mmCIF file of C-alpha atoms in Angstrom:
data_model
loop_
_atom_site.group_PDB
_atom_site.id
_atom_site.type_symbol
_atom_site.label_atom_id
_atom_site.label_comp_id
_atom_site.label_asym_id
_atom_site.label_seq_id
_atom_site.Cartn_x
_atom_site.Cartn_y
_atom_site.Cartn_z
ATOM 1 C CA MET A 161 0.000 0.000 0.000
ATOM 2 C CA SER A 162 1.293 3.442 -0.911
ATOM 3 C CA ILE A 163 1.105 6.146 1.754
ATOM 4 C CA TYR A 164 0.404 8.756 -0.920
ATOM 5 C CA GLN A 165 -2.887 9.283 -2.752
ATOM 6 C CA SER A 166 -3.725 12.026 -5.242
ATOM 7 C CA THR A 167 -7.003 13.925 -4.968
ATOM 8 C CA PRO A 168 -9.657 13.144 -7.610
ATOM 9 C CA PRO A 169 -10.496 16.442 -9.345
ATOM 10 C CA THR A 170 -14.189 15.558 -8.996
ATOM 11 C CA LEU A 171 -13.850 16.042 -5.234
ATOM 12 C CA TRP A 172 -13.620 19.770 -5.917
ATOM 13 C CA SER A 173 -17.079 20.686 -7.178
ATOM 14 C CA GLY A 174 -19.659 23.453 -7.006
ATOM 15 C CA ARG A 175 -21.748 25.822 -9.078
ATOM 16 C CA LYS A 176 -20.822 26.343 -12.703
ATOM 17 C CA ALA A 177 -19.618 29.786 -13.751
ATOM 18 C CA GLU A 178 -18.097 31.194 -16.918
ATOM 19 C CA SER A 179 -15.436 33.140 -15.000
ATOM 20 C CA LEU A 180 -13.511 32.350 -11.807
ATOM 21 C CA GLN A 181 -16.130 32.631 -9.061
ATOM 22 C CA TYR A 182 -15.704 29.545 -6.869
ATOM 23 C CA TRP A 183 -12.864 27.661 -5.204
ATOM 24 C CA HIS A 184 -13.363 24.476 -7.197
ATOM 25 C CA GLN A 185 -12.492 26.440 -10.339
ATOM 26 C CA ALA A 186 -9.209 27.694 -8.893
ATOM 27 C CA VAL A 187 -7.735 24.440 -7.570
ATOM 28 C CA ARG A 188 -5.490 22.261 -9.719
ATOM 29 C CA CYS A 189 -5.073 18.660 -8.533
ATOM 30 C CA LEU A 190 -1.621 17.152 -8.989
ATOM 31 C CA ASP A 191 -0.572 13.521 -9.305
ATOM 32 C CA SER A 192 2.514 13.875 -7.113
ATOM 33 C CA LEU A 193 3.867 15.786 -4.137
ATOM 34 C CA ASP A 194 6.058 17.910 -6.396
ATOM 35 C CA LEU A 195 4.975 21.357 -7.538
ATOM 36 C CA PRO A 196 5.182 22.159 -11.258
ATOM 37 C CA GLY A 197 8.064 24.351 -12.363
ATOM 38 C CA GLU A 198 5.889 27.351 -13.162
ATOM 39 C CA SER A 199 7.446 30.668 -12.188
ATOM 40 C CA THR A 200 5.213 32.491 -9.743
ATOM 41 C CA ASP A 201 5.881 34.035 -6.376
ATOM 42 C CA LYS A 202 2.330 33.436 -5.208
ATOM 43 C CA LYS A 203 1.173 29.868 -4.804
ATOM 44 C CA LEU A 204 -0.775 27.852 -2.261
ATOM 45 C CA ALA A 205 -0.204 24.155 -1.725
ATOM 46 C CA ILE A 206 -2.949 22.089 -0.105
ATOM 47 C CA LEU A 207 -1.830 18.812 1.462
ATOM 48 C CA GLY A 208 -4.038 16.367 3.347
ATOM 49 C CA TYR A 209 -3.016 14.152 6.239
ATOM 50 C CA ALA A 210 -5.514 11.278 6.178
ATOM 51 C CA GLY A 211 -4.294 9.776 9.427
ATOM 52 C CA GLU A 212 -5.766 8.835 12.801
ATOM 53 C CA GLU A 213 -3.146 6.561 14.369
ATOM 54 C CA GLY A 214 -1.999 9.431 16.588
ATOM 55 C CA VAL A 215 -5.573 9.981 17.779
ATOM 56 C CA LYS A 216 -5.925 6.264 18.464
ATOM 57 C CA ARG A 217 -2.734 6.264 20.532
ATOM 58 C CA ASN A 218 -4.069 9.254 22.491
ATOM 59 C CA GLN A 219 -7.386 7.478 23.220
ATOM 60 C CA GLY A 220 -9.427 9.850 21.035
ATOM 61 C CA ARG A 221 -12.398 9.094 18.786
ATOM 62 C CA ILE A 222 -11.428 7.431 15.510
ATOM 63 C CA GLY A 223 -12.483 9.067 12.245
ATOM 64 C CA THR A 224 -10.022 11.881 11.534
ATOM 65 C CA ALA A 225 -8.595 10.070 8.490
ATOM 66 C CA GLN A 226 -11.653 11.297 6.581
ATOM 67 C CA GLY A 227 -11.050 14.908 7.597
ATOM 68 C CA PRO A 228 -9.137 16.169 4.532
ATOM 69 C CA LYS A 229 -11.749 14.843 2.116
ATOM 70 C CA ALA A 230 -14.574 16.490 4.066
ATOM 71 C CA ILE A 231 -12.815 19.870 4.159
ATOM 72 C CA ARG A 232 -12.209 19.808 0.406
ATOM 73 C CA LYS A 233 -15.890 19.058 -0.224
ATOM 74 C CA MET A 234 -16.882 22.119 1.775
ATOM 75 C CA MET A 235 -14.232 24.375 0.224
ATOM 76 C CA GLY A 236 -15.128 23.600 -3.375
ATOM 77 C CA PRO A 237 -18.466 25.488 -3.483
ATOM 78 C CA MET A 238 -17.159 28.512 -1.568
ATOM 79 C CA ALA A 239 -16.995 31.857 -3.358
ATOM 80 C CA TYR A 240 -13.477 32.691 -4.475
ATOM 81 C CA HIS A 241 -12.126 36.118 -3.525
ATOM 82 C CA LEU A 242 -8.357 35.577 -3.725
ATOM 83 C CA PRO A 243 -6.168 37.067 -6.477
ATOM 84 C CA LYS A 244 -6.884 35.471 -9.851
ATOM 85 C CA ALA A 245 -3.166 35.163 -10.581
ATOM 86 C CA LEU A 246 -2.670 32.986 -7.514
ATOM 87 C CA LYS A 247 -1.815 29.344 -8.232
ATOM 88 C CA ILE A 248 -3.542 26.830 -5.955
ATOM 89 C CA TYR A 249 -2.369 23.225 -6.059
ATOM 90 C CA ASP A 250 -3.881 20.224 -4.320
ATOM 91 C CA LEU A 251 -1.043 17.761 -3.776
ATOM 92 C CA GLY A 252 -3.280 14.995 -2.441
ATOM 93 C CA ASP A 253 -3.095 13.082 0.841
ATOM 94 C CA VAL A 254 -0.440 11.400 2.924
ATOM 95 C CA LEU A 255 -1.938 8.230 4.396
ATOM 96 C CA THR A 256 -0.935 5.957 7.260
ATOM 97 C CA GLU A 257 -0.394 2.262 6.625
ATOM 98 C CA GLY A 258 -1.366 0.246 9.679
ATOM 99 C CA ASP A 259 0.242 1.843 12.731
ATOM 100 C CA GLY A 260 3.069 3.331 10.674
ATOM 101 C CA MET A 261 2.449 6.929 11.656
ATOM 102 C CA GLU A 262 6.133 7.778 11.692
ATOM 103 C CA ALA A 263 6.499 7.001 7.973
ATOM 104 C CA SER A 264 3.603 9.377 7.270
ATOM 105 C CA HIS A 265 5.290 12.043 9.373
ATOM 106 C CA ASP A 266 8.555 11.671 7.465
ATOM 107 C CA LEU A 267 6.809 12.194 4.135
ATOM 108 C CA ILE A 268 4.838 15.186 5.438
ATOM 109 C CA TYR A 269 8.015 16.746 6.826
ATOM 110 C CA GLN A 270 9.932 16.344 3.576
ATOM 111 C CA THR A 271 7.001 17.625 1.512
ATOM 112 C CA ILE A 272 6.470 20.764 3.575
ATOM 113 C CA LYS A 273 10.179 21.570 3.559
ATOM 114 C CA GLY A 274 10.078 21.372 -0.231
ATOM 115 C CA LEU A 275 7.007 23.581 -0.423
ATOM 116 C CA LEU A 276 8.587 26.281 1.721
ATOM 117 C CA SER A 277 11.785 26.156 -0.338
ATOM 118 C CA ASN A 278 9.637 26.694 -3.448
ATOM 119 C CA LYS A 279 8.004 29.773 -1.857
ATOM 120 C CA ALA A 280 4.627 28.083 -1.585
ATOM 121 C CA PHE A 281 2.294 28.694 1.341
ATOM 122 C CA PRO A 282 1.356 25.294 2.856
ATOM 123 C CA VAL A 283 -2.238 24.639 3.933
ATOM 124 C CA ILE A 284 -2.340 21.254 5.664
ATOM 125 C CA LEU A 285 -5.627 19.452 6.312
ATOM 126 C CA GLY A 286 -5.876 16.974 9.186
ATOM 127 C CA GLY A 287 -6.063 14.395 10.437
ATOM 128 C CA GLY A 288 -4.868 14.128 14.015
ATOM 129 C CA HIS A 289 -2.914 16.876 15.744
ATOM 130 C CA ASP A 290 0.197 14.689 15.712
ATOM 131 C CA LEU A 291 0.511 16.406 12.313
ATOM 132 C CA ALA A 292 1.949 19.418 14.164
ATOM 133 C CA TYR A 293 5.234 17.620 14.833
ATOM 134 C CA PRO A 294 6.327 17.015 11.201
ATOM 135 C CA HIS A 295 4.706 20.277 10.110
ATOM 136 C CA GLY A 296 6.340 22.315 12.865
ATOM 137 C CA LYS A 297 9.688 20.588 12.380
ATOM 138 C CA ALA A 298 9.733 21.475 8.673
ATOM 139 C CA VAL A 299 8.797 25.119 9.294
ATOM 140 C CA MET A 300 11.266 25.453 12.179
ATOM 141 C CA GLU A 301 14.165 24.122 10.113
ATOM 142 C CA HIS A 302 13.217 26.351 7.187
ATOM 143 C CA CYS A 303 13.209 29.440 9.418
ATOM 144 C CA LEU A 304 16.467 28.521 11.161
ATOM 145 C CA SER A 305 18.166 28.069 7.786
ATOM 146 C CA LYS A 306 17.300 31.706 7.049
ATOM 147 C CA GLY A 307 18.290 32.993 10.467
ATOM 148 C CA GLU A 308 14.659 33.643 11.371
ATOM 149 C CA LYS A 309 12.847 32.978 14.643
ATOM 150 C CA LEU A 310 9.610 30.991 14.476
ATOM 151 C CA GLY A 311 6.659 31.407 16.808
ATOM 152 C CA ILE A 312 3.969 28.724 17.050
ATOM 153 C CA ILE A 313 0.389 29.782 17.762
ATOM 154 C CA ASN A 314 -2.035 26.981 18.570
ATOM 155 C CA LEU A 315 -5.784 27.592 18.922
ATOM 156 C CA ASP A 316 -6.720 24.669 21.113
ATOM 157 C CA ALA A 317 -8.317 23.406 24.300
ATOM 158 C CA HIS A 318 -5.193 21.305 24.985
ATOM 159 C CA PHE A 319 -1.484 22.052 25.372
ATOM 160 C CA ASP A 320 -0.615 18.847 23.475
ATOM 161 C CA ILE A 321 2.620 18.494 25.443
ATOM 162 C CA ARG A 322 1.905 15.030 26.844
ATOM 163 C CA PRO A 323 4.814 12.567 26.945
ATOM 164 C CA LYS A 324 5.160 9.868 24.342
ATOM 165 C CA VAL A 325 3.579 6.470 25.031
ATOM 166 C CA ASP A 326 6.006 3.527 24.848
ATOM 167 C CA GLY A 327 8.402 5.804 23.019
ATOM 168 C CA LYS A 328 5.850 6.733 20.362
ATOM 169 C CA GLY A 329 4.334 10.117 19.588
ATOM 170 C CA HIS A 330 0.603 10.739 19.339
ATOM 171 C CA SER A 331 -1.947 13.509 18.858
ATOM 172 C CA GLY A 332 -1.347 14.793 22.382
ATOM 173 C CA SER A 333 2.449 15.047 22.173
ATOM 174 C CA PRO A 334 3.475 17.102 19.102
ATOM 175 C CA PHE A 335 4.506 20.313 20.834
ATOM 176 C CA LEU A 336 6.526 18.478 23.485
ATOM 177 C CA GLU A 337 8.314 16.717 20.625
ATOM 178 C CA LEU A 338 9.034 20.084 18.995
ATOM 179 C CA ALA A 339 10.266 21.511 22.297
ATOM 180 C CA THR A 340 12.562 18.516 22.719
ATOM 181 C CA SER A 341 13.864 18.764 19.151
ATOM 182 C CA PHE A 342 14.411 22.534 19.295
ATOM 183 C CA PRO A 343 14.972 23.417 22.970
ATOM 184 C CA LYS A 344 16.666 26.756 22.230
ATOM 185 C CA ASN A 345 14.137 27.875 19.625
ATOM 186 C CA PHE A 346 10.772 26.766 21.001
ATOM 187 C CA GLU A 347 8.362 29.718 21.180
ATOM 188 C CA TYR A 348 4.801 28.538 21.750
ATOM 189 C CA LEU A 349 1.524 30.362 22.465
ATOM 190 C CA CYS A 350 -1.648 28.352 23.072
ATOM 191 C CA LEU A 351 -5.003 30.143 23.140
ATOM 192 C CA GLY A 352 -8.177 28.606 24.560
ATOM 193 C CA ILE A 353 -6.731 26.200 27.133
ATOM 194 C CA GLN A 354 -9.364 24.421 29.220
ATOM 195 C CA SER A 355 -8.351 23.450 32.755
ATOM 196 C CA ALA A 356 -10.757 20.508 32.744
ATOM 197 C CA ALA A 357 -8.869 19.038 29.758
ATOM 198 C CA ASN A 358 -5.328 19.545 31.095
ATOM 199 C CA PRO A 359 -4.255 18.017 34.441
ATOM 200 C CA PRO A 360 -1.927 19.934 36.798
ATOM 201 C CA GLU A 361 1.183 18.128 35.545
ATOM 202 C CA LEU A 362 0.635 19.588 32.072
ATOM 203 C CA PHE A 363 0.445 23.117 33.476
ATOM 204 C CA GLU A 364 3.709 22.368 35.305
ATOM 205 C CA LYS A 365 5.278 21.103 32.092
ATOM 206 C CA ALA A 366 4.035 24.185 30.235
ATOM 207 C CA ASN A 367 5.782 26.393 32.781
ATOM 208 C CA GLN A 368 8.982 24.358 32.452
ATOM 209 C CA LEU A 369 8.898 24.817 28.669
ATOM 210 C CA HIS A 370 8.135 28.566 29.004
ATOM 211 C CA VAL A 371 4.874 28.097 27.110
ATOM 212 C CA GLN A 372 2.594 31.113 26.953
ATOM 213 C CA TRP A 373 -1.154 30.571 27.107
ATOM 214 C CA MET A 374 -4.569 32.007 27.769
ATOM 215 C CA GLU A 375 -7.271 29.945 29.426
ATOM 216 C CA MET A 376 -10.791 29.691 28.098
ATOM 217 C CA GLU A 377 -12.168 31.991 30.809
ATOM 218 C CA GLU A 378 -9.935 34.807 29.525
ATOM 219 C CA PHE A 379 -10.134 33.925 25.842
ATOM 220 C CA THR A 380 -13.452 35.621 25.121
ATOM 221 C CA MET A 381 -14.703 38.358 22.811
ATOM 222 C CA ASP A 382 -15.175 40.755 25.742
ATOM 223 C CA ASN A 383 -11.488 40.364 26.520
ATOM 224 C CA TRP A 384 -10.223 41.115 22.993
ATOM 225 C CA PRO A 385 -7.973 44.056 24.040
ATOM 226 C CA GLN A 386 -6.011 41.778 26.404
ATOM 227 C CA ILE A 387 -5.858 39.011 23.781
ATOM 228 C CA LYS A 388 -4.500 41.487 21.245
ATOM 229 C CA ASP A 389 -1.882 42.679 23.747
ATOM 230 C CA HIS A 390 -0.838 39.062 24.309
ATOM 231 C CA LEU A 391 -0.489 38.499 20.564
ATOM 232 C CA ASP A 392 1.436 41.756 20.161
ATOM 233 C CA THR A 393 3.877 40.808 22.907
ATOM 234 C CA PHE A 394 4.385 37.262 21.652
ATOM 235 C CA CYS A 395 5.008 38.336 18.075
ATOM 236 C CA GLN A 396 7.376 41.216 18.790
ATOM 237 C CA SER A 397 10.376 38.905 19.097
ATOM 238 C CA ILE A 398 9.626 36.475 16.245
ATOM 239 C CA ASN A 399 9.943 36.679 12.463
ATOM 240 C CA LYS A 400 7.449 34.039 11.309
ATOM 241 C CA ILE A 401 4.301 32.332 12.606
ATOM 242 C CA TYR A 402 3.166 28.740 12.172
ATOM 243 C CA LEU A 403 -0.566 28.622 12.959
ATOM 244 C CA SER A 404 -2.345 25.447 14.051
ATOM 245 C CA ILE A 405 -6.135 25.416 14.436
ATOM 246 C CA ASP A 406 -7.452 22.506 16.472
ATOM 247 C CA LEU A 407 -11.176 22.284 15.890
ATOM 248 C CA ASP A 408 -11.791 20.711 19.295
ATOM 249 C CA GLY A 409 -11.047 24.113 20.817
ATOM 250 C CA PHE A 410 -14.384 25.365 19.489
ATOM 251 C CA SER A 411 -17.558 24.730 21.444
ATOM 252 C CA SER A 412 -19.200 21.492 20.368
ATOM 253 C CA SER A 413 -22.324 23.541 19.652
ATOM 254 C CA VAL A 414 -20.554 24.729 16.487
ATOM 255 C CA ALA A 415 -17.980 21.921 16.109
ATOM 256 C CA PRO A 416 -19.469 18.554 17.103
ATOM 257 C CA GLY A 417 -17.365 16.597 14.595
ATOM 258 C CA VAL A 418 -14.039 16.419 16.431
ATOM 259 C CA SER A 419 -11.963 13.832 18.258
ATOM 260 C CA ALA A 420 -12.434 15.381 21.716
ATOM 261 C CA PRO A 421 -15.614 17.518 21.834
ATOM 262 C CA SER A 422 -16.357 19.992 24.618
ATOM 263 C CA PRO A 423 -19.466 22.121 25.187
ATOM 264 C CA TRP A 424 -17.228 24.873 26.560
ATOM 265 C CA GLY A 425 -15.022 26.305 23.829
ATOM 266 C CA PHE A 426 -14.224 29.431 21.886
ATOM 267 C CA SER A 427 -16.539 31.039 19.358
ATOM 268 C CA PRO A 428 -16.086 31.481 15.575
ATOM 269 C CA GLU A 429 -16.494 35.246 16.036
ATOM 270 C CA LEU A 430 -13.491 35.460 18.358
ATOM 271 C CA ILE A 431 -11.367 33.167 16.220
ATOM 272 C CA ALA A 432 -12.122 35.354 13.185
ATOM 273 C CA LYS A 433 -10.550 38.319 15.003
ATOM 274 C CA VAL A 434 -7.514 36.238 15.948
ATOM 275 C CA LEU A 435 -7.110 34.892 12.416
ATOM 276 C CA GLU A 436 -7.346 38.397 10.975
ATOM 277 C CA TRP A 437 -4.730 39.697 13.398
ATOM 278 C CA ILE A 438 -2.327 36.852 12.594
ATOM 279 C CA ALA A 439 -2.847 37.129 8.838
ATOM 280 C CA GLN A 440 -2.291 40.882 8.839
ATOM 281 C CA SER A 441 0.827 40.632 11.006
ATOM 282 C CA GLY A 442 2.731 39.819 7.819
ATOM 283 C CA LYS A 443 4.464 36.935 9.581
ATOM 284 C CA LEU A 444 2.250 33.933 8.818
ATOM 285 C CA ILE A 445 4.220 31.280 6.915
ATOM 286 C CA SER A 446 2.156 28.097 7.266
ATOM 287 C CA LEU A 447 -1.227 26.838 8.454
ATOM 288 C CA ASP A 448 -2.931 23.613 9.448
ATOM 289 C CA VAL A 449 -6.443 22.667 10.589
ATOM 290 C CA VAL A 450 -6.677 19.443 12.574
ATOM 291 C CA GLU A 451 -8.883 16.994 14.471
ATOM 292 C CA LEU A 452 -11.891 17.100 12.134
ATOM 293 C CA ASN A 453 -13.867 13.897 12.609
ATOM 294 C CA PRO A 454 -16.652 13.751 9.970
ATOM 295 C CA LYS A 455 -18.037 10.571 11.558
ATOM 296 C CA TYR A 456 -19.520 12.676 14.359
ATOM 297 C CA ASP A 457 -20.317 15.837 12.415
ATOM 298 C CA GLN A 458 -23.835 17.247 12.090
ATOM 299 C CA ASP A 459 -24.965 18.717 8.764
ATOM 300 C CA ASN A 460 -21.272 19.179 7.855
ATOM 301 C CA SER A 461 -21.104 22.079 10.320
ATOM 302 C CA THR A 462 -17.577 21.264 11.554
ATOM 303 C CA SER A 463 -16.269 20.623 8.046
ATOM 304 C CA LYS A 464 -17.729 23.946 6.928
ATOM 305 C CA LEU A 465 -16.173 25.667 9.926
ATOM 306 C CA ALA A 466 -12.759 24.232 9.012
ATOM 307 C CA ALA A 467 -13.160 25.391 5.414
ATOM 308 C CA ARG A 468 -14.255 28.856 6.520
ATOM 309 C CA CYS A 469 -11.268 29.214 8.865
ATOM 310 C CA ILE A 470 -8.916 28.445 5.982
ATOM 311 C CA GLU A 471 -10.674 30.704 3.484
ATOM 312 C CA TYR A 472 -10.928 33.613 5.925
ATOM 313 C CA THR A 473 -7.262 33.399 6.933
ATOM 314 C CA LEU A 474 -6.079 33.277 3.322
ATOM 315 C CA ARG A 475 -8.358 36.139 2.295
ATOM 316 C CA LYS A 476 -7.038 38.345 5.108
ATOM 317 C CA LEU A 477 -3.482 37.231 4.339
ATOM 318 C CA LEU A 478 -3.568 37.891 0.604
ATOM 319 C CA ILE A 479 -5.987 40.783 0.113
ATOM 320 C CA GLY A 480 -6.380 42.253 3.604
#
């Protein structure tokens, strides 16, 4: 079994239009993980991680392997407002064979490093949050090679700094793995932390790793001025931002289709303000959306939310 699968062009569908009006018209599906040699400084590369082994190891609900497909289905019919000259490529999915998550991670890491070297903006669709380790590793190494300092912003209910299990990573360990791999360069801000989902030892570990965070009680629309100050302070000393959006940080009233749902989570309205701030900082270099579990979704609401988060971030990034 190959751990790579191209995306059928028919997966991107929507209303017909004579001119470029919808996302499905703008996306070009490739048959490999290599970008074409077209000369353009503006290109997006969509890559799916159809994996759930990390979620399984972390005792989460199985079903995230179908996440990338569901997000694409919701993105296709969306109105297209990005520059018409922009090239958007769908590279397909990296799969996991059996419990071979590490092989998937290696391929994701190599692919993202190549995308960044080719001046493409990676948009990675999950899949479990273990994706953040190969994704973050690739972005970190790319930034270090240019003498730049990377900051990681994670919108999430969880720190995801749990230790490995039997020496193996999982969806709850990616940021600990990054901290271990890059101890002198680990800058991490997590917004939306829920105390009920993180035992005291994880708060202790977060302090040891000099993690910055805001808890759910503070991470509210009414508290936007303080949130903005926190973002300003965090980003003053970094050159680039890797953004990870974990859908289980949203309230399950708007995002029921996730691996670890919670009725107490952040709102789409607040996240829109955060996404706009990050996009307009001029420092965003890469993005992923993780933990979508279509098996438990209702009326595709979580898949649509994931698609909207991506579209909104890119629109604010590219046209303001």
